[in-house]
Structures are given as C-alpha cells and as structure tokens.
PDB file of C-alpha atoms in Angstrom:
ATOM      1  CA  GLN A  20      -0.022   0.086   0.002  1.00 86.00           C
ATOM      2  CA  ARG A  21       2.916   2.369   0.782  1.00 88.00           C
ATOM      3  CA  LEU A  22       4.266   1.598  -2.741  1.00 90.00           C
ATOM      4  CA  LYS A  23       0.894   2.371  -4.312  1.00 91.00           C
ATOM      5  CA  ALA A  24       0.810   5.707  -2.351  1.00 92.00           C
ATOM      6  CA  ALA A  25       4.210   6.669  -3.734  1.00 92.00           C
ATOM      7  CA  VAL A  26       3.058   5.751  -7.323  1.00 93.00           C
ATOM      8  CA  HIS A  27      -0.237   7.515  -6.627  1.00 93.00           C
ATOM      9  CA  TYR A  28       1.675  10.604  -5.418  1.00 93.00           C
ATOM     10  CA  THR A  29       3.906  10.733  -8.495  1.00 94.00           C
ATOM     11  CA  VAL A  30       1.258  10.185 -10.865  1.00 95.00           C
ATOM     12  CA  GLY A  31      -0.723  12.959  -9.073  1.00 94.00           C
ATOM     13  CA  CYS A  32       2.084  15.278  -9.525  1.00 94.00           C
ATOM     14  CA  LEU A  33       2.573  14.381 -13.340  1.00 95.00           C
ATOM     15  CA  CYS A  34      -1.193  14.748 -13.752  1.00 95.00           C
ATOM     16  CA  GLU A  35      -1.412  18.017 -12.064  1.00 94.00           C
ATOM     17  CA  GLU A  36       1.469  19.191 -14.348  1.00 94.00           C
ATOM     18  CA  VAL A  37      -0.219  18.320 -17.487  1.00 95.00           C
ATOM     19  CA  ALA A  38      -3.608  19.486 -16.426  1.00 94.00           C
ATOM     20  CA  SER A  39      -2.370  22.831 -15.401  1.00 93.00           C
ATOM     21  CA  ASP A  40      -0.602  23.182 -18.746  1.00 92.00           C
ATOM     22  CA  LYS A  41      -3.879  22.416 -20.451  1.00 91.00           C
ATOM     23  CA  GLU A  42      -5.741  24.681 -18.020  1.00 90.00           C
ATOM     24  CA  VAL A  43      -8.316  21.785 -17.182  1.00 92.00           C
ATOM     25  CA  GLN A  44      -9.141  20.096 -13.812  1.00 93.00           C
ATOM     26  CA  LEU A  45      -8.799  16.400 -13.231  1.00 94.00           C
ATOM     27  CA  SER A  46     -11.135  14.648 -10.803  1.00 93.00           C
ATOM     28  CA  LYS A  47      -9.327  12.967  -7.833  1.00 92.00           C
ATOM     29  CA  GLN A  48     -11.072   9.721  -9.263  1.00 91.00           C
ATOM     30  CA  THR A  49      -9.362  10.202 -12.496  1.00 94.00           C
ATOM     31  CA  ILE A  50      -5.896  10.679 -10.946  1.00 94.00           C
ATOM     32  CA  ALA A  51      -6.618   7.673  -8.863  1.00 94.00           C
ATOM     33  CA  ALA A  52      -7.673   5.597 -11.813  1.00 94.00           C
ATOM     34  CA  ILE A  53      -4.629   6.709 -14.111  1.00 95.00           C
ATOM     35  CA  SER A  54      -2.334   5.604 -11.025  1.00 94.00           C
ATOM     36  CA  GLU A  55      -4.053   2.293 -10.719  1.00 92.00           C
ATOM     37  CA  VAL A  56      -3.596   1.603 -14.545  1.00 93.00           C
ATOM     38  CA  THR A  57       0.035   2.623 -14.301  1.00 94.00           C
ATOM     39  CA  PHE A  58       0.599   0.444 -11.427  1.00 91.00           C
ATOM     40  CA  ARG A  59      -0.996  -2.614 -13.119  1.00 88.00           C
ATOM     41  CA  GLN A  60       1.050  -1.771 -16.299  1.00 87.00           C
TER      42      GLN A  60
ATOM     43  CA  LYS B  21      16.174   8.912   0.587  1.00 63.00           C
ATOM     44  CA  ASP B  22      14.409   5.714  -0.416  1.00 87.00           C
ATOM     45  CA  TRP B  23      11.301   5.115  -2.349  1.00 90.00           C
ATOM     46  CA  PHE B  24       8.950   6.023   0.734  1.00 91.00           C
ATOM     47  CA  LEU B  25       6.984   9.359   0.612  1.00 93.00           C
ATOM     48  CA  SER B  26       8.739  11.886   2.805  1.00 93.00           C
ATOM     49  CA  GLU B  27       6.724  13.429   5.536  1.00 95.00           C
ATOM     50  CA  GLU B  28       6.094  16.424   3.330  1.00 95.00           C
ATOM     51  CA  GLU B  29       5.041  14.295   0.289  1.00 94.00           C
ATOM     52  CA  PHE B  30       2.765  12.151   2.508  1.00 95.00           C
ATOM     53  CA  LYS B  31       0.954  15.322   3.573  1.00 96.00           C
ATOM     54  CA  LEU B  32       0.443  16.531   0.052  1.00 95.00           C
ATOM     55  CA  TRP B  33      -0.594  13.024  -1.140  1.00 96.00           C
ATOM     56  CA  ASN B  34      -3.136  12.821   1.943  1.00 95.00           C
ATOM     57  CA  ARG B  35      -4.567  16.225   1.007  1.00 95.00           C
ATOM     58  CA  LEU B  36      -4.755  16.222  -2.663  1.00 95.00           C
ATOM     59  CA  TYR B  37      -4.842  12.767  -4.052  1.00 95.00           C
ATOM     60  CA  ARG B  38      -5.921  10.195  -1.385  1.00 95.00           C
ATOM     61  CA  LEU B  39      -9.476   8.873  -1.812  1.00 93.00           C
ATOM     62  CA  ARG B  40     -11.488   8.873   1.248  1.00 90.00           C
ATOM     63  CA  ASP B  41     -14.215   6.763   2.594  1.00 86.00           C
ATOM     64  CA  SER B  42     -16.430   9.784   2.523  1.00 86.00           C
ATOM     65  CA  ASP B  43     -15.788   9.882  -1.369  1.00 87.00           C
ATOM     66  CA  GLU B  44     -18.467   8.493  -3.557  1.00 87.00           C
ATOM     67  CA  ILE B  45     -15.851   6.428  -5.232  1.00 89.00           C
ATOM     68  CA  LYS B  46     -13.224   5.323  -2.639  1.00 89.00           C
ATOM     69  CA  GLU B  47     -11.267   2.897  -4.580  1.00 91.00           C
ATOM     70  CA  ILE B  48     -10.492   2.381  -8.380  1.00 92.00           C
ATOM     71  CA  THR B  49      -9.884  -1.245  -9.466  1.00 92.00           C
ATOM     72  CA  LEU B  50      -9.226  -2.735 -13.046  1.00 90.00           C
ATOM     73  CA  PRO B  51     -11.106  -5.783 -14.297  1.00 84.00           C
ATOM     74  CA  GLN B  52      -9.291  -9.098 -13.701  1.00 81.00           C
ATOM     75  CA  VAL B  53      -7.916 -10.567 -16.872  1.00 77.00           C
ATOM     76  CA  GLN B  54      -9.542 -14.056 -17.665  1.00 75.00           C
ATOM     77  CA  PHE B  55      -8.237 -16.349 -20.299  1.00 75.00           C
ATOM     78  CA  LEU B  56     -11.354 -18.662 -20.429  1.00 73.00           C
ATOM     79  CA  SER B  57      -9.293 -21.252 -22.188  1.00 75.00           C
ATOM     80  CA  PHE B  58      -7.014 -21.564 -19.003  1.00 73.00           C
ATOM     81  CA  GLN B  59      -9.673 -22.350 -16.459  1.00 65.00           C
ATOM     82  CA  ASN B  60      -7.315 -21.753 -13.593  1.00 60.00           C
ATOM     83  CA  GLU B  61      -8.602 -21.877  -9.927  1.00 55.00           C
ATOM     84  CA  ASP B  62      -9.074 -18.159  -9.351  1.00 56.00           C
ATOM     85  CA  ASN B  63     -11.169 -17.675 -12.445  1.00 50.00           C
ATOM     86  CA  GLY B  64     -13.970 -18.425  -9.931  1.00 52.00           C
ATOM     87  CA  LEU B  65     -13.372 -15.133  -8.176  1.00 55.00           C
ATOM     88  CA  THR B  66     -15.999 -13.270 -10.131  1.00 57.00           C
ATOM     89  CA  GLN B  67     -15.732  -9.845  -8.446  1.00 63.00           C
ATOM     90  CA  GLU B  68     -18.859  -8.727  -6.844  1.00 71.00           C
ATOM     91  CA  PRO B  69     -19.651  -5.140  -7.360  1.00 74.00           C
ATOM     92  CA  THR B  70     -18.863  -3.526  -3.967  1.00 82.00           C
ATOM     93  CA  THR B  71     -20.268   0.098  -3.139  1.00 84.00           C
ATOM     94  CA  GLY B  72     -17.592   2.653  -3.415  1.00 87.00           C
ATOM     95  CA  ILE B  73     -15.512   0.490  -5.333  1.00 91.00           C
ATOM     96  CA  HIS B  74     -15.406   1.587  -8.896  1.00 92.00           C
ATOM     97  CA  GLN B  75     -13.970  -1.139 -11.600  1.00 93.00           C
ATOM     98  CA  LEU B  76     -12.878   0.571 -14.624  1.00 94.00           C
ATOM     99  CA  SER B  77     -14.802  -0.840 -17.686  1.00 93.00           C
ATOM    100  CA  LEU B  78     -13.097  -1.840 -21.028  1.00 92.00           C
ATOM    101  CA  SER B  79     -16.375  -2.506 -22.601  1.00 92.00           C
ATOM    102  CA  GLU B  80     -18.834   0.284 -21.278  1.00 94.00           C
ATOM    103  CA  TRP B  81     -17.778   2.470 -24.121  1.00 96.00           C
ATOM    104  CA  ARG B  82     -17.384  -0.280 -26.761  1.00 95.00           C
ATOM    105  CA  LEU B  83     -19.708   1.515 -29.115  1.00 94.00           C
ATOM    106  CA  TRP B  84     -17.153   4.379 -29.328  1.00 96.00           C
ATOM    107  CA  GLN B  85     -14.291   2.086 -30.313  1.00 96.00           C
ATOM    108  CA  ASP B  86     -15.116   2.026 -33.978  1.00 95.00           C
ATOM    109  CA  HIS B  87     -12.812   5.198 -34.493  1.00 96.00           C
ATOM    110  CA  PRO B  88      -9.320   5.999 -33.499  1.00 97.00           C
ATOM    111  CA  PHE B  89      -9.243   8.431 -30.395  1.00 97.00           C
ATOM    112  CA  PRO B  90      -6.915  11.428 -30.727  1.00 97.00           C
ATOM    113  CA  THR B  91      -3.427  10.548 -29.584  1.00 98.00           C
ATOM    114  CA  TYR B  92      -0.696  13.012 -28.111  1.00 97.00           C
ATOM    115  CA  GLN B  93       3.023  11.636 -28.032  1.00 97.00           C
ATOM    116  CA  VAL B  94       2.249   7.955 -28.727  1.00 98.00           C
ATOM    117  CA  ASP B  95       0.495   7.181 -32.026  1.00 97.00           C
ATOM    118  CA  HIS B  96      -2.077   4.090 -32.110  1.00 98.00           C
ATOM    119  CA  SER B  97      -0.282   0.801 -32.454  1.00 97.00           C
ATOM    120  CA  ASP B  98      -1.106  -1.688 -35.398  1.00 96.00           C
ATOM    121  CA  ARG B  99      -2.898  -3.822 -32.958  1.00 94.00           C
ATOM    122  CA  CYS B 100      -4.905  -0.896 -31.884  1.00 96.00           C
ATOM    123  CA  HIS B 101      -5.753  -0.107 -35.492  1.00 96.00           C
ATOM    124  CA  HIS B 102      -6.717  -3.918 -35.840  1.00 95.00           C
ATOM    125  CA  PHE B 103      -9.001  -3.526 -32.728  1.00 95.00           C
ATOM    126  CA  ILE B 104     -10.589  -0.534 -34.327  1.00 95.00           C
ATOM    127  CA  SER B 105     -11.246  -2.092 -37.680  1.00 93.00           C
ATOM    128  CA  ILE B 106     -12.838  -5.312 -35.954  1.00 92.00           C
ATOM    129  CA  MET B 107     -15.086  -2.810 -33.948  1.00 93.00           C
ATOM    130  CA  GLN B 108     -16.080  -1.155 -37.194  1.00 92.00           C
ATOM    131  CA  MET B 109     -17.005  -4.475 -38.674  1.00 87.00           C
ATOM    132  CA  ILE B 110     -19.056  -5.541 -35.625  1.00 88.00           C
ATOM    133  CA  GLU B 111     -20.922  -2.170 -35.722  1.00 89.00           C
ATOM    134  CA  GLY B 112     -21.473  -2.788 -39.603  1.00 87.00           C
ATOM    135  CA  MET B 113     -23.001  -6.185 -38.726  1.00 85.00           C
ATOM    136  CA  ARG B 114     -24.963  -5.094 -35.729  1.00 85.00           C
ATOM    137  CA  HIS B 115     -28.290  -4.633 -37.431  1.00 84.00           C
ATOM    138  CA  GLU B 116     -27.885  -7.543 -39.629  1.00 84.00           C
ATOM    139  CA  GLU B 117     -30.675 -10.073 -39.601  1.00 84.00           C
ATOM    140  CA  GLY B 118     -30.292 -13.676 -40.672  1.00 82.00           C
ATOM    141  CA  GLU B 119     -27.798 -13.229 -43.641  1.00 83.00           C
ATOM    142  CA  CYS B 120     -24.314 -12.271 -42.799  1.00 84.00           C
ATOM    143  CA  SER B 121     -22.743  -9.745 -45.259  1.00 85.00           C
ATOM    144  CA  TYR B 122     -19.201 -10.895 -44.484  1.00 82.00           C
ATOM    145  CA  GLU B 123     -19.944 -14.560 -45.335  1.00 84.00           C
ATOM    146  CA  LEU B 124     -21.941 -13.562 -48.532  1.00 86.00           C
ATOM    147  CA  GLU B 125     -18.670 -11.540 -49.463  1.00 85.00           C
ATOM    148  CA  ILE B 126     -16.164 -14.283 -48.629  1.00 85.00           C
ATOM    149  CA  LYS B 127     -18.091 -17.204 -49.667  1.00 85.00           C
ATOM    150  CA  PRO B 128     -17.453 -17.199 -53.438  1.00 89.00           C
ATOM    151  CA  TYR B 129     -13.585 -17.492 -52.727  1.00 86.00           C
ATOM    152  CA  LEU B 130     -14.088 -20.766 -50.764  1.00 84.00           C
ATOM    153  CA  GLN B 131     -12.291 -23.768 -52.577  1.00 85.00           C
ATOM    154  CA  MET B 132     -13.163 -26.908 -50.712  1.00 85.00           C
ATOM    155  CA  GLU B 133      -9.790 -28.596 -51.551  1.00 85.00           C
ATOM    156  CA  ASP B 134      -8.218 -25.763 -49.404  1.00 85.00           C
ATOM    157  CA  VAL B 135      -9.765 -26.796 -46.291  1.00 82.00           C
ATOM    158  CA  SER B 136     -10.507 -30.600 -46.803  1.00 77.00           C
TER     159      SER B 136
ATOM    160  CA  SER C  30      12.158  12.872 -14.073  1.00 54.00           C
ATOM    161  CA  CYS C  31       9.411  12.587 -11.492  1.00 83.00           C
ATOM    162  CA  TRP C  32       9.974   8.923 -10.923  1.00 91.00           C
ATOM    163  CA  SER C  33      12.773   8.295  -8.386  1.00 91.00           C
ATOM    164  CA  GLN C  34      15.164   5.470  -9.349  1.00 91.00           C
ATOM    165  CA  GLU C  35      14.511   3.661  -5.948  1.00 92.00           C
ATOM    166  CA  LEU C  36      10.721   3.774  -6.728  1.00 94.00           C
ATOM    167  CA  VAL C  37      11.217   2.333 -10.149  1.00 95.00           C
ATOM    168  CA  SER C  38      13.497  -0.203  -8.922  1.00 94.00           C
ATOM    169  CA  LYS C  39      11.079  -1.195  -6.163  1.00 94.00           C
ATOM    170  CA  LEU C  40       8.333  -1.531  -8.723  1.00 94.00           C
ATOM    171  CA  LEU C  41      10.292  -3.752 -10.931  1.00 94.00           C
ATOM    172  CA  HIS C  42      11.296  -5.764  -7.921  1.00 93.00           C
ATOM    173  CA  LEU C  43       7.693  -6.625  -7.285  1.00 91.00           C
ATOM    174  CA  HIS C  44       7.726  -8.727 -10.262  1.00 89.00           C
ATOM    175  CA  PHE C  45      11.546 -10.229 -10.141  1.00 93.00           C
ATOM    176  CA  LYS C  46      11.526 -13.930  -8.971  1.00 94.00           C
ATOM    177  CA  ASP C  47      15.034 -13.263  -7.637  1.00 93.00           C
ATOM    178  CA  ASP C  48      15.324 -10.308  -5.303  1.00 89.00           C
ATOM    179  CA  LYS C  49      19.033  -9.982  -6.035  1.00 92.00           C
ATOM    180  CA  THR C  50      18.312  -9.119  -9.773  1.00 94.00           C
ATOM    181  CA  LYS C  51      20.104  -5.933 -10.308  1.00 93.00           C
ATOM    182  CA  VAL C  52      18.689  -3.246 -12.805  1.00 95.00           C
ATOM    183  CA  SER C  53      21.235  -0.704 -14.287  1.00 96.00           C
ATOM    184  CA  GLY C  54      20.817   3.071 -13.728  1.00 94.00           C
ATOM    185  CA  ASP C  55      20.414   3.401 -17.452  1.00 96.00           C
ATOM    186  CA  ALA C  56      17.486   0.968 -17.477  1.00 96.00           C
ATOM    187  CA  LEU C  57      15.869   2.515 -14.445  1.00 95.00           C
ATOM    188  CA  LEU C  58      16.099   5.918 -16.173  1.00 95.00           C
ATOM    189  CA  LEU C  59      14.453   4.407 -19.496  1.00 96.00           C
ATOM    190  CA  ILE C  60      11.588   2.635 -17.455  1.00 96.00           C
ATOM    191  CA  ALA C  61      10.960   6.141 -15.492  1.00 95.00           C
ATOM    192  CA  GLN C  62      10.747   7.668 -18.899  1.00 95.00           C
ATOM    193  CA  LEU C  63       8.098   5.018 -20.090  1.00 96.00           C
ATOM    194  CA  LEU C  64       6.129   5.388 -17.023  1.00 96.00           C
ATOM    195  CA  LYS C  65       6.236   9.210 -17.601  1.00 96.00           C
ATOM    196  CA  VAL C  66       5.215   8.856 -21.353  1.00 97.00           C
ATOM    197  CA  PHE C  67       2.445   6.433 -20.334  1.00 97.00           C
ATOM    198  CA  VAL C  68       1.020   8.660 -17.526  1.00 97.00           C
ATOM    199  CA  VAL C  69       1.090  11.910 -19.741  1.00 97.00           C
ATOM    200  CA  GLU C  70      -0.538   9.960 -22.640  1.00 98.00           C
ATOM    201  CA  ALA C  71      -3.302   8.630 -20.502  1.00 98.00           C
ATOM    202  CA  THR C  72      -3.853  12.228 -18.993  1.00 98.00           C
ATOM    203  CA  VAL C  73      -3.758  14.195 -22.328  1.00 98.00           C
ATOM    204  CA  ARG C  74      -6.008  11.521 -24.068  1.00 98.00           C
ATOM    205  CA  SER C  75      -8.422  11.952 -21.186  1.00 98.00           C
ATOM    206  CA  ILE C  76      -8.321  15.730 -21.262  1.00 97.00           C
ATOM    207  CA  ARG C  77      -8.912  15.818 -25.054  1.00 97.00           C
ATOM    208  CA  GLN C  78     -12.031  13.456 -24.570  1.00 97.00           C
ATOM    209  CA  ALA C  79     -13.400  16.034 -21.802  1.00 97.00           C
ATOM    210  CA  GLN C  80     -12.780  18.867 -24.110  1.00 96.00           C
ATOM    211  CA  ALA C  81     -14.545  17.227 -27.063  1.00 96.00           C
ATOM    212  CA  GLU C  82     -17.449  16.850 -24.668  1.00 96.00           C
ATOM    213  CA  ASP C  83     -17.188  20.409 -23.451  1.00 95.00           C
ATOM    214  CA  LEU C  84     -16.681  19.280 -19.864  1.00 95.00           C
ATOM    215  CA  PRO C  85     -14.621  21.546 -17.564  1.00 92.00           C
ATOM    216  CA  CYS C  86     -13.553  18.650 -15.386  1.00 95.00           C
ATOM    217  CA  VAL C  87     -12.076  15.268 -16.471  1.00 97.00           C
ATOM    218  CA  ASP C  88     -13.745  12.423 -14.815  1.00 96.00           C
ATOM    219  CA  VAL C  89     -13.333   8.588 -14.966  1.00 95.00           C
ATOM    220  CA  GLU C  90     -15.647   8.211 -17.742  1.00 96.00           C
ATOM    221  CA  GLN C  91     -13.503  10.142 -20.178  1.00 97.00           C
ATOM    222  CA  LEU C  92     -10.472   7.790 -19.102  1.00 97.00           C
ATOM    223  CA  GLU C  93     -12.706   4.703 -19.707  1.00 97.00           C
ATOM    224  CA  LYS C  94     -13.580   5.848 -23.222  1.00 97.00           C
ATOM    225  CA  VAL C  95      -9.843   6.124 -24.261  1.00 98.00           C
ATOM    226  CA  LEU C  96      -8.742   3.262 -22.070  1.00 97.00           C
ATOM    227  CA  PRO C  97      -9.342   0.196 -24.473  1.00 97.00           C
ATOM    228  CA  GLN C  98      -6.961   2.117 -27.170  1.00 97.00           C
ATOM    229  CA  LEU C  99      -4.579   3.345 -24.600  1.00 97.00           C
ATOM    230  CA  LEU C 100      -3.706  -0.102 -23.471  1.00 96.00           C
ATOM    231  CA  LEU C 101      -3.390  -1.582 -26.881  1.00 97.00           C
ATOM    232  CA  ASP C 102      -1.021   1.259 -27.576  1.00 97.00           C
ATOM    233  CA  PHE C 103       1.491   0.278 -24.679  1.00 95.00           C
TER     234      PHE C 103
END
C-alpha cells in the first residue's frame, strides 16, 4: 500500500503538471484511476 | 532517501490525491484478466460489485471504439488499428438479421480442396 | 524525471523472481521515462475527450472511453 501511495503521489504530480498546462481540472478519481492503471502496467 | 514518500510528500498526497471513505468512489480497480481457455482456480473469483469501489470498464464504451481517439505523443499501434477495424466490422454487422454480409462476400472465394 | 530510481527499482522488484536481480541505472531511467510517457499520454487523451465533450473537469468516464485504445498502444 505504501508503494501504491508513492506511485499515486508521483502520478498525481505528473497529472497536475499536464492539467495545469492544459488549464483543465482532473477529478481525484481520474488521477486515482490513472495511477491504478499505471501500477498494473 | 528511499522510495518512501517523505513526511512532506505524504501530507500532500493525503490532502490532494488520497481517496477517502467519504468520497462517492473510494477505490478504483481494473477488471481481472480472464483467459477462459485456461480455467485456473482463481477464475472463480468473479468480483462482486462493491459500493464505493469503481471497477474501470473496458467495454462500457465499446460502441465508441469504432474510430481512433486522438493521440498525443504515442500513436496508435497496429494492434490498436486492428481492434478499431474489428469494432467497425462489428458495428456494420450489428443490425444484420439472418444473412451475414461478411459470409456472402467471402464465400465465393472458398475452394473446398483448401480446407478438406 | 519525477519517478525516483528507487521507486522504479522497487516497482520492478515486485515482479522479479530473484530479489537479487540488479537493474542498471540506464534501465531504471528508461523505465522512468516510459512510465512518464504512459501517464502523460493517459492524461492528455482523457483531457482531449473531456474537451470534446465540452466538460470543465475530466472524470473517470473520459478515461474509460480512451482506455481500450490506450492499453493497446502500450
């Protein structure tokens, strides 16, 4: 779970960076979903 | 120093990204891959939908998969274009009744000695 | 890159049979880059889908729409 949290945090930072660059908002659930997909990949 | 989140990072994660029990969706899961031809033991574990756990669906939007979605830095792979063309074919056959256009089109080329 | 080498190494070692398997720094950097490209691609494709639907916020539904093709592209 700690590893998942570290991946989730890293993915969150990346998503926020892209989202702010595109000036859109990502829901927390979307970030969590991208993190889960990334972890599984 | 190691892979753990630092105290600071943990606070940020906890505030910005962590899904809470109070959230409508408190956990996201991916569907378990099942190869039906390998009936291994854990295939039995069909996941019961549980409240608050959202299982990402790869089929909910299947009707949308008959065209390529826009890409950014990574183009669509050949197998993705193949998937899209199959979804287009399925879409084309969806409303057929009885006769199958694919069969009517391909049948004239069938030579029985090729298959006997 | 935002993926620390320790984090990438830990992720890889989850799947190694032999814990003593070593991964070179270059390989870790390459995997970190792959992870970054994957996350950015998933995010931008979801954003594009939300923009196509004129939505101010990207929700799980937009990711689900692009997910089959995204997974086939990696």
